[in-house]
Amino acid sequence: MNAPVLVINCGSSSIKYALIDSDPQAPRLAGLAERLGSRDARLKGKNSAGESFTQPLPNADHAEALIAILKRLENRVPAAIGHRIVHGGEHFTQAALIDDSVIATIESIAALAPLHNPAHLAGIAATQKVFPGLPQVAVFDTAFHQTLPPRAYRYALPEALYTEHRIRRYGFHGTSHAYVSKRAGELSQRGNGGWLTAHLGNGCSTSAIWNNQSQDTSMGLTPLEGLVMGTRSGDVDPGLHAHLHRQLGWSLDEIDDVLNKQSGLLGLSGLTNDMREVEEQALSGHKGSKLALDVFCYRIAKSLAALSCALPTLDGVIFTGGIGENSPIVRREVIALLPHFGFNMDEAANEATIRGKEGKLDHTGHSGPEVWVIPTDEEGRIAMETRHCVETH
Ligand code: ADP
């Protein structure tokens, strides 16, 4: 299948798209339809010459936005559509060709991702209307982590909560962890051994990967578990919810809102969820930002150390995501907190590896576990899985 794949990520009021050729070097047409359903709805993107455009789409719904996107594909006809789907529950261990039964299954697990899965389904329905006859594939954020063993995915809760309600750890960012660990296996002489991955963007998660299979990961039932993120708290004492309810009278919705939207870097710094700004403020002496940076890095190091228990041997750590790819400060702090792992990072290489550069940060001749920066390519991975799924059906 040589024709391009259209990768779609549908939110409740947005559609992110990328048209991806089978040749990874070919330029991508990509953009974002946002504020759908409102007067300010618009489509932003880049054409193949790299020029930006913004097109107003007042009151457009998902289907109208897709028609506008179709017109921006410069007559390149996609062979298939790959949809990013946040939650596949335990049903999907790999990408699935969308049919009525796949749609019904995604619907049946909507309770596990109430903000995301219904929006993805609306996107699938609109895409089927605008592109009838094109094969459509669902690629799940959770699928890569379905190889976790029970010791990693079970919570220590009564068994019925798992058997009857599927309450367990699922993990997310699967396409990113899968892509960067596979890429490290290709780039490093060590191949597909034991890799720890740190995807650090607005959402953050770590993963332990052995021989291309996820063994453990920091996110759980929802993407709130684990690391400190832009506005998400990550791990807190599970007793916190009851405490806040009893002592402050907060409702479950209020608690959920605080933990998801007002915590993390934003909560600790009191200023911002944006790591660039946190770093600038920390360097100029702002105490909250300094604390935010300290807690953020410490929690990543602690998570990597914990996840190393899932690997028989450690070949290296991989940083990715907006922060992992661009912040020498975060990488330096995290590696400094793991002196017993035997990393030997070259600070000059660390400083020089930003803005989409891929590379190993070690001093030459170092034989211990490696430190890599690998820019993630979730859309490329979704396109690759979509192709594979269509070709094997
Ligand atoms: P998303 O998870 O939404 O895809 P990204 O992967 O783009 O987000 O990551 C966004 C984060 O990356 C923000 O916190 C942003 O401040 C951070 N970031 C981007 N560039 C830099 C940089 N040069 N230094 C530090 N942090 C950066």
GROMACS .gro file of C-alpha atoms and ligand atoms in nm:
model
  420
    1MET     CA    1   0.000   0.000   0.000
    2ASN     CA    2   0.190   0.304  -0.126
    3ALA     CA    3  -0.076   0.577  -0.113
    4PRO     CA    4  -0.070   0.800   0.197
    5VAL     CA    5  -0.260   0.737   0.521
    6LEU     CA    6  -0.470   1.011   0.679
    7VAL     CA    7  -0.416   1.009   1.056
    8ILE     CA    8  -0.701   1.163   1.254
    9ASN     CA    9  -0.722   1.250   1.623
   10CYS     CA   10  -1.075   1.362   1.707
   11GLY     CA   11  -1.157   1.550   2.025
   12SER     CA   12  -1.499   1.679   2.126
   13SER     CA   13  -1.440   2.011   1.946
   14SER     CA   14  -1.124   1.946   1.745
   15ILE     CA   15  -0.971   1.729   1.473
   16LYS     CA   16  -0.596   1.699   1.440
   17TYR     CA   17  -0.490   1.550   1.106
   18ALA     CA   18  -0.175   1.445   0.920
   19LEU     CA   19  -0.142   1.296   0.575
   20ILE     CA   20   0.152   1.056   0.589
   21ASP     CA   21   0.322   0.897   0.290
   22SER     CA   22   0.469   0.547   0.293
   23ASP     CA   23   0.809   0.714   0.240
   24PRO     CA   24   0.895   0.851   0.587
   25GLN     CA   25   1.103   1.131   0.431
   26ALA     CA   26   0.809   1.269   0.225
   27PRO     CA   27   0.665   1.599   0.354
   28ARG     CA   28   0.349   1.572   0.562
   29LEU     CA   29   0.036   1.779   0.525
   30ALA     CA   30  -0.085   1.846   0.877
   31GLY     CA   31  -0.318   2.072   1.068
   32LEU     CA   32  -0.585   2.121   1.328
   33ALA     CA   33  -0.955   2.206   1.308
   34GLU     CA   34  -1.050   2.360   1.641
   35ARG     CA   35  -1.337   2.521   1.832
   36LEU     CA   36  -1.579   2.310   1.625
   37GLY     CA   37  -1.943   2.384   1.689
   38SER     CA   38  -1.868   2.748   1.775
   39ARG     CA   39  -1.869   3.070   1.574
   40ASP     CA   40  -1.489   3.080   1.597
   41ALA     CA   41  -1.435   2.735   1.446
   42ARG     CA   42  -1.133   2.732   1.215
   43LEU     CA   43  -0.885   2.513   1.032
   44LYS     CA   44  -0.513   2.582   1.073
   45GLY     CA   45  -0.234   2.396   0.900
   46LYS     CA   46   0.055   2.387   0.658
   47ASN     CA   47   0.062   2.310   0.287
   48SER     CA   48   0.331   2.105   0.114
   49ALA     CA   49   0.543   2.418   0.058
   50GLY     CA   50   0.551   2.462   0.436
   51GLU     CA   51   0.329   2.772   0.424
   52SER     CA   52   0.080   2.819   0.708
   53PHE     CA   53  -0.289   2.881   0.650
   54THR     CA   54  -0.589   2.964   0.870
   55GLN     CA   55  -0.939   2.916   0.732
   56PRO     CA   56  -1.248   3.026   0.928
   57LEU     CA   57  -1.516   2.756   0.946
   58PRO     CA   58  -1.796   2.929   1.143
   59ASN     CA   59  -2.021   2.680   1.326
   60ALA     CA   60  -1.867   2.386   1.140
   61ASP     CA   61  -1.925   2.039   1.287
   62HIS     CA   62  -1.685   1.743   1.255
   63ALA     CA   63  -1.815   1.639   0.910
   64GLU     CA   64  -1.785   1.992   0.770
   65ALA     CA   65  -1.434   2.023   0.911
   66LEU     CA   66  -1.339   1.693   0.745
   67ILE     CA   67  -1.465   1.820   0.409
   68ALA     CA   68  -1.246   2.131   0.455
   69ILE     CA   69  -0.951   1.906   0.549
   70LEU     CA   70  -1.010   1.691   0.240
   71LYS     CA   71  -0.978   2.003   0.023
   72ARG     CA   72  -0.642   2.078   0.187
   73LEU     CA   73  -0.492   1.742   0.089
   74GLU     CA   74  -0.372   1.885  -0.246
   75ASN     CA   75  -0.536   1.605  -0.447
   76ARG     CA   76  -0.338   1.335  -0.267
   77VAL     CA   77  -0.594   1.063  -0.207
   78PRO     CA   78  -0.547   0.863   0.114
   79ALA     CA   79  -0.564   0.484   0.095
   80ALA     CA   80  -0.685   0.449   0.453
   81ILE     CA   81  -0.765   0.646   0.766
   82GLY     CA   82  -0.599   0.579   1.101
   83HIS     CA   83  -0.786   0.700   1.410
   84ARG     CA   84  -0.609   0.756   1.738
   85ILE     CA   85  -0.830   0.609   2.010
   86VAL     CA   86  -0.734   0.673   2.372
   87HIS     CA   87  -0.887   0.368   2.541
   88GLY     CA   88  -0.910   0.017   2.405
   89GLY     CA   89  -0.963  -0.150   2.743
   90GLU     CA   90  -0.860  -0.516   2.745
   91HIS     CA   91  -1.023  -0.582   2.408
   92PHE     CA   92  -0.757  -0.442   2.179
   93THR     CA   93  -0.398  -0.562   2.188
   94GLN     CA   94  -0.329  -0.413   1.845
   95ALA     CA   95  -0.483  -0.187   1.582
   96ALA     CA   96  -0.825  -0.298   1.452
   97LEU     CA   97  -1.002  -0.251   1.118
   98ILE     CA   98  -1.315  -0.055   1.208
   99ASP     CA   99  -1.648  -0.234   1.160
  100ASP     CA  100  -1.975  -0.235   1.356
  101SER     CA  101  -1.840  -0.471   1.620
  102VAL     CA  102  -1.524  -0.260   1.678
  103ILE     CA  103  -1.744   0.050   1.713
  104ALA     CA  104  -1.971  -0.131   1.962
  105THR     CA  105  -1.667  -0.239   2.166
  106ILE     CA  106  -1.522   0.115   2.176
  107GLU     CA  107  -1.867   0.231   2.288
  108SER     CA  108  -1.882  -0.034   2.559
  109ILE     CA  109  -1.560   0.093   2.721
  110ALA     CA  110  -1.653   0.463   2.701
  111ALA     CA  111  -1.695   0.470   3.080
  112LEU     CA  112  -1.315   0.420   3.110
  113ALA     CA  113  -1.245   0.732   2.896
  114PRO     CA  114  -1.562   0.943   2.911
  115LEU     CA  115  -1.396   1.254   2.768
  116HIS     CA  116  -1.218   1.080   2.481
  117ASN     CA  117  -1.388   0.767   2.345
  118PRO     CA  118  -1.728   0.931   2.267
  119ALA     CA  119  -1.546   1.210   2.078
  120HIS     CA  120  -1.343   0.952   1.883
  121LEU     CA  121  -1.666   0.770   1.792
  122ALA     CA  122  -1.822   1.094   1.667
  123GLY     CA  123  -1.508   1.142   1.459
  124ILE     CA  124  -1.530   0.791   1.314
  125ALA     CA  125  -1.896   0.846   1.220
  126ALA     CA  126  -1.814   1.177   1.047
  127THR     CA  127  -1.516   1.026   0.866
  128GLN     CA  128  -1.724   0.735   0.740
  129LYS     CA  129  -1.970   0.989   0.598
  130VAL     CA  130  -1.704   1.202   0.427
  131PHE     CA  131  -1.477   0.917   0.311
  132PRO     CA  132  -1.717   0.627   0.239
  133GLY     CA  133  -1.541   0.317   0.116
  134LEU     CA  134  -1.200   0.398   0.267
  135PRO     CA  135  -1.073   0.142   0.519
  136GLN     CA  136  -1.063   0.295   0.866
  137VAL     CA  137  -0.841   0.165   1.142
  138ALA     CA  138  -0.854   0.226   1.518
  139VAL     CA  139  -0.510   0.258   1.683
  140PHE     CA  140  -0.527   0.252   2.062
  141ASP     CA  141  -0.308   0.434   2.316
  142THR     CA  142  -0.354   0.144   2.554
  143ALA     CA  143  -0.283  -0.148   2.317
  144PHE     CA  144   0.098  -0.147   2.351
  145HIS     CA  145   0.065  -0.194   2.729
  146GLN     CA  146  -0.156  -0.501   2.702
  147THR     CA  147   0.161  -0.711   2.745
  148LEU     CA  148   0.191  -0.599   3.110
  149PRO     CA  149   0.192  -0.899   3.344
  150PRO     CA  150  -0.074  -0.914   3.619
  151ARG     CA  151   0.178  -0.808   3.887
  152ALA     CA  152   0.209  -0.477   3.701
  153TYR     CA  153  -0.150  -0.420   3.594
  154ARG     CA  154  -0.348  -0.532   3.900
  155TYR     CA  155  -0.427  -0.292   4.184
  156ALA     CA  156  -0.434  -0.446   4.531
  157LEU     CA  157  -0.814  -0.415   4.545
  158PRO     CA  158  -1.092  -0.674   4.591
  159GLU     CA  159  -1.088  -0.914   4.297
  160ALA     CA  160  -1.446  -0.836   4.189
  161LEU     CA  161  -1.346  -0.480   4.102
  162TYR     CA  162  -1.122  -0.631   3.836
  163THR     CA  163  -1.330  -0.927   3.723
  164GLU     CA  164  -1.663  -0.744   3.713
  165HIS     CA  165  -1.563  -0.383   3.648
  166ARG     CA  166  -1.226  -0.414   3.472
  167ILE     CA  167  -1.055  -0.184   3.721
  168ARG     CA  168  -0.685  -0.233   3.651
  169ARG     CA  169  -0.387  -0.041   3.520
  170TYR     CA  170  -0.400   0.012   3.141
  171GLY     CA  171  -0.129   0.268   3.062
  172PHE     CA  172  -0.136   0.530   2.785
  173HIS     CA  173   0.096   0.702   2.531
  174GLY     CA  174   0.145   0.351   2.391
  175THR     CA  175   0.221   0.464   2.034
  176SER     CA  176   0.494   0.695   2.164
  177HIS     CA  177   0.659   0.442   2.396
  178ALA     CA  178   0.640   0.180   2.118
  179TYR     CA  179   0.788   0.414   1.856
  180VAL     CA  180   1.084   0.546   2.057
  181SER     CA  181   1.185   0.209   2.202
  182LYS     CA  182   1.173   0.046   1.859
  183ARG     CA  183   1.377   0.334   1.716
  184ALA     CA  184   1.635   0.300   1.996
  185GLY     CA  185   1.660  -0.069   1.910
  186GLU     CA  186   1.744   0.030   1.551
  187LEU     CA  187   1.989   0.308   1.640
  188SER     CA  188   2.172   0.151   1.933
  189GLN     CA  189   2.416  -0.137   1.907
  190ARG     CA  190   2.226  -0.291   2.198
  191GLY     CA  191   1.916  -0.360   1.987
  192ASN     CA  192   1.584  -0.445   2.148
  193GLY     CA  193   1.699  -0.504   2.502
  194GLY     CA  194   1.570  -0.335   2.814
  195TRP     CA  195   1.469   0.027   2.769
  196LEU     CA  196   1.314   0.279   3.005
  197THR     CA  197   1.118   0.546   2.819
  198ALA     CA  198   1.013   0.888   2.951
  199HIS     CA  199   0.744   1.059   2.743
  200LEU     CA  200   0.738   1.413   2.884
  201GLY     CA  201   0.486   1.646   2.720
  202ASN     CA  202   0.175   1.808   2.864
  203GLY     CA  203   0.089   1.457   2.975
  204CYS     CA  204   0.384   1.254   3.105
  205SER     CA  205   0.446   0.883   3.147
  206THR     CA  206   0.730   0.636   3.179
  207SER     CA  207   0.749   0.278   3.061
  208ALA     CA  208   0.974  -0.027   3.095
  209ILE     CA  209   1.012  -0.215   2.767
  210TRP     CA  210   1.180  -0.552   2.718
  211ASN     CA  211   1.227  -0.689   2.366
  212ASN     CA  212   0.969  -0.445   2.223
  213GLN     CA  213   0.709  -0.542   2.483
  214SER     CA  214   0.581  -0.312   2.753
  215GLN     CA  215   0.643  -0.462   3.098
  216ASP     CA  216   0.517  -0.177   3.316
  217THR     CA  217   0.419   0.187   3.285
  218SER     CA  218   0.343   0.480   3.513
  219MET     CA  219  -0.015   0.563   3.405
  220GLY     CA  220  -0.295   0.340   3.527
  221LEU     CA  221  -0.673   0.313   3.498
  222THR     CA  222  -0.670   0.674   3.380
  223PRO     CA  223  -0.395   0.907   3.253
  224LEU     CA  224  -0.385   1.074   3.597
  225GLU     CA  225  -0.165   0.815   3.768
  226GLY     CA  226   0.212   0.848   3.786
  227LEU     CA  227   0.431   1.145   3.707
  228VAL     CA  228   0.376   1.516   3.771
  229MET     CA  229   0.234   1.667   3.447
  230GLY     CA  230   0.142   2.012   3.314
  231THR     CA  231  -0.183   2.041   3.512
  232ARG     CA  232  -0.223   1.684   3.646
  233SER     CA  233  -0.105   1.585   3.993
  234GLY     CA  234   0.010   1.232   3.910
  235ASP     CA  235   0.029   1.002   4.215
  236VAL     CA  236  -0.128   1.123   4.538
  237ASP     CA  237  -0.230   0.932   4.848
  238PRO     CA  238  -0.554   0.748   4.756
  239GLY     CA  239  -0.682   0.870   5.095
  240LEU     CA  240  -0.667   1.228   4.967
  241HIS     CA  241  -1.010   1.213   4.803
  242ALA     CA  242  -1.189   1.113   5.123
  243HIS     CA  243  -0.988   1.369   5.320
  244LEU     CA  244  -1.077   1.657   5.087
  245HIS     CA  245  -1.440   1.552   5.086
  246ARG     CA  246  -1.466   1.518   5.463
  247GLN     CA  247  -1.253   1.815   5.565
  248LEU     CA  248  -1.332   2.068   5.290
  249GLY     CA  249  -1.668   1.937   5.170
  250TRP     CA  250  -1.542   1.910   4.811
  251SER     CA  251  -1.753   1.708   4.568
  252LEU     CA  252  -1.604   1.433   4.350
  253ASP     CA  253  -1.627   1.663   4.046
  254GLU     CA  254  -1.437   1.937   4.228
  255ILE     CA  255  -1.166   1.694   4.339
  256ASP     CA  256  -1.139   1.554   3.987
  257ASP     CA  257  -1.108   1.905   3.845
  258VAL     CA  258  -0.835   2.007   4.092
  259LEU     CA  259  -0.629   1.691   4.034
  260ASN     CA  260  -0.661   1.704   3.654
  261LYS     CA  261  -0.663   2.074   3.574
  262GLN     CA  262  -0.518   2.276   3.859
  263SER     CA  263  -0.227   2.063   3.982
  264GLY     CA  264   0.106   1.948   3.839
  265LEU     CA  265   0.351   2.218   3.725
  266LEU     CA  266   0.068   2.474   3.736
  267GLY     CA  267  -0.031   2.388   4.093
  268LEU     CA  268   0.323   2.376   4.231
  269SER     CA  269   0.453   2.686   4.051
  270GLY     CA  270   0.136   2.886   4.101
  271LEU     CA  271   0.216   3.035   3.758
  272THR     CA  272   0.204   2.809   3.458
  273ASN     CA  273   0.177   2.457   3.317
  274ASP     CA  274   0.436   2.537   3.049
  275MET     CA  275   0.780   2.391   3.123
  276ARG     CA  276   0.966   2.663   2.926
  277GLU     CA  277   0.819   2.926   3.156
  278VAL     CA  278   0.875   2.714   3.469
  279GLU     CA  279   1.245   2.683   3.377
  280GLU     CA  280   1.283   3.057   3.306
  281GLN     CA  281   1.114   3.152   3.633
  282ALA     CA  282   1.312   2.893   3.832
  283LEU     CA  283   1.638   3.031   3.689
  284SER     CA  284   1.539   3.383   3.789
  285GLY     CA  285   1.473   3.266   4.147
  286HIS     CA  286   1.094   3.210   4.158
  287LYS     CA  287   1.051   2.967   4.449
  288GLY     CA  288   0.731   2.795   4.331
  289SER     CA  289   0.882   2.728   3.987
  290LYS     CA  290   1.203   2.594   4.140
  291LEU     CA  291   0.997   2.358   4.355
  292ALA     CA  292   0.785   2.255   4.053
  293LEU     CA  293   1.101   2.168   3.857
  294ASP     CA  294   1.249   1.977   4.155
  295VAL     CA  295   0.935   1.771   4.218
  296PHE     CA  296   0.886   1.708   3.844
  297CYS     CA  297   1.241   1.572   3.796
  298TYR     CA  298   1.251   1.377   4.122
  299ARG     CA  299   0.928   1.200   4.041
  300ILE     CA  300   1.055   1.102   3.693
  301ALA     CA  301   1.378   0.961   3.842
  302LYS     CA  302   1.185   0.777   4.112
  303SER     CA  303   0.950   0.629   3.851
  304LEU     CA  304   1.239   0.517   3.626
  305ALA     CA  305   1.414   0.355   3.922
  306ALA     CA  306   1.093   0.174   4.020
  307LEU     CA  307   1.025   0.059   3.662
  308SER     CA  308   1.378  -0.079   3.631
  309CYS     CA  309   1.250  -0.368   3.852
  310ALA     CA  310   1.046  -0.482   3.549
  311LEU     CA  311   1.357  -0.536   3.332
  312PRO     CA  312   1.610  -0.822   3.346
  313THR     CA  313   1.881  -0.584   3.220
  314LEU     CA  314   1.891  -0.212   3.157
  315ASP     CA  315   2.027  -0.097   2.821
  316GLY     CA  316   1.927   0.265   2.847
  317VAL     CA  317   1.681   0.543   2.903
  318ILE     CA  318   1.504   0.738   2.627
  319PHE     CA  319   1.369   1.091   2.666
  320THR     CA  320   1.091   1.211   2.436
  321GLY     CA  321   0.792   1.452   2.417
  322GLY     CA  322   0.814   1.834   2.413
  323ILE     CA  323   1.005   1.844   2.744
  324GLY     CA  324   1.209   1.525   2.697
  325GLU     CA  325   1.324   1.639   2.352
  326ASN     CA  326   1.397   2.002   2.438
  327SER     CA  327   1.496   2.040   2.800
  328PRO     CA  328   1.863   1.974   2.883
  329ILE     CA  329   1.784   2.091   3.239
  330VAL     CA  330   1.523   1.820   3.302
  331ARG     CA  331   1.742   1.547   3.146
  332ARG     CA  332   2.043   1.659   3.354
  333GLU     CA  333   1.845   1.666   3.680
  334VAL     CA  334   1.684   1.327   3.619
  335ILE     CA  335   2.013   1.154   3.529
  336ALA     CA  336   2.186   1.317   3.828
  337LEU     CA  337   1.926   1.158   4.057
  338LEU     CA  338   2.016   0.808   3.930
  339PRO     CA  339   2.392   0.787   4.005
  340HIS     CA  340   2.376   0.416   4.092
  341PHE     CA  341   2.257   0.322   3.739
  342GLY     CA  342   2.597   0.392   3.584
  343PHE     CA  343   2.487   0.646   3.322
  344ASN     CA  344   2.765   0.868   3.186
  345MET     CA  345   2.599   1.158   3.008
  346ASP     CA  346   2.810   1.410   2.815
  347GLU     CA  347   2.680   1.752   2.917
  348ALA     CA  348   2.784   1.911   2.586
  349ALA     CA  349   2.582   1.651   2.395
  350ASN     CA  350   2.291   1.705   2.633
  351GLU     CA  351   2.294   2.084   2.574
  352ALA     CA  352   2.320   2.040   2.197
  353THR     CA  353   2.031   1.794   2.161
  354ILE     CA  354   1.713   1.999   2.116
  355ARG     CA  355   1.454   2.085   1.851
  356GLY     CA  356   1.383   1.749   1.697
  357LYS     CA  357   1.741   1.617   1.709
  358GLU     CA  358   1.785   1.246   1.767
  359GLY     CA  359   2.094   1.126   1.948
  360LYS     CA  360   2.286   0.938   2.213
  361LEU     CA  361   2.410   1.166   2.490
  362ASP     CA  362   2.688   0.944   2.629
  363HIS     CA  363   3.062   1.014   2.657
  364THR     CA  364   3.244   0.814   2.389
  365GLY     CA  365   3.356   0.469   2.498
  366HIS     CA  366   3.100   0.445   2.779
  367SER     CA  367   2.983   0.088   2.828
  368GLY     CA  368   2.703   0.131   3.087
  369PRO     CA  369   2.336   0.200   3.016
  370GLU     CA  370   2.286   0.461   2.744
  371VAL     CA  371   2.096   0.792   2.746
  372TRP     CA  372   1.902   0.874   2.427
  373VAL     CA  373   1.683   1.155   2.303
  374ILE     CA  374   1.442   1.032   2.035
  375PRO     CA  375   1.175   1.272   1.906
  376THR     CA  376   0.847   1.088   1.919
  377ASP     CA  377   0.634   1.029   1.610
  378GLU     CA  378   0.294   0.914   1.728
  379GLU     CA  379   0.130   1.004   1.396
  380GLY     CA  380   0.394   0.816   1.196
  381ARG     CA  381   0.344   0.513   1.418
  382ILE     CA  382  -0.036   0.532   1.378
  383ALA     CA  383   0.010   0.550   0.998
  384MET     CA  384   0.246   0.250   1.010
  385GLU     CA  385   0.004   0.044   1.222
  386THR     CA  386  -0.287   0.147   0.995
  387ARG     CA  387  -0.099   0.029   0.685
  388HIS     CA  388  -0.005  -0.297   0.852
  389CYS     CA  389  -0.364  -0.359   0.966
  390VAL     CA  390  -0.512  -0.292   0.619
  391GLU     CA  391  -0.247  -0.504   0.445
  392THR     CA  392  -0.298  -0.803   0.673
  393HIS     CA  393  -0.679  -0.808   0.630
  394ADP     P1  394   0.158   1.743   2.412
  394ADP     O1  395   0.167   1.644   2.523
  394ADP     O2  396   0.039   1.834   2.424
  394ADP     O3  397   0.178   1.684   2.274
  394ADP     P2  398   0.430   1.845   2.387
  394ADP     O4  399   0.486   1.708   2.370
  394ADP     O5  400   0.439   1.939   2.273
  394ADP     O6  401   0.280   1.842   2.437
  394ADP     O7  402   0.502   1.911   2.513
  394ADP     C1  403   0.464   2.034   2.566
  394ADP     C2  404   0.561   2.069   2.677
  394ADP     O8  405   0.694   2.077   2.622
  394ADP     C3  406   0.530   2.205   2.741
  394ADP     O9  407   0.543   2.196   2.881
  394ADP     C4  408   0.642   2.291   2.684
  394ADP    O10  409   0.676   2.396   2.770
  394ADP     C5  410   0.756   2.191   2.676
  394ADP     N1  411   0.866   2.243   2.593
  394ADP     C6  412   0.865   2.272   2.461
  394ADP     N2  413   0.983   2.328   2.424
  394ADP     C7  414   1.060   2.333   2.536
  394ADP     C8  415   1.193   2.380   2.565
  394ADP     N3  416   1.268   2.433   2.471
  394ADP     N4  417   1.237   2.369   2.691
  394ADP     C9  418   1.160   2.317   2.789
  394ADP     N5  419   1.034   2.271   2.769
  394ADP    C10  420   0.985   2.278   2.645
   0.00000   0.00000   0.00000
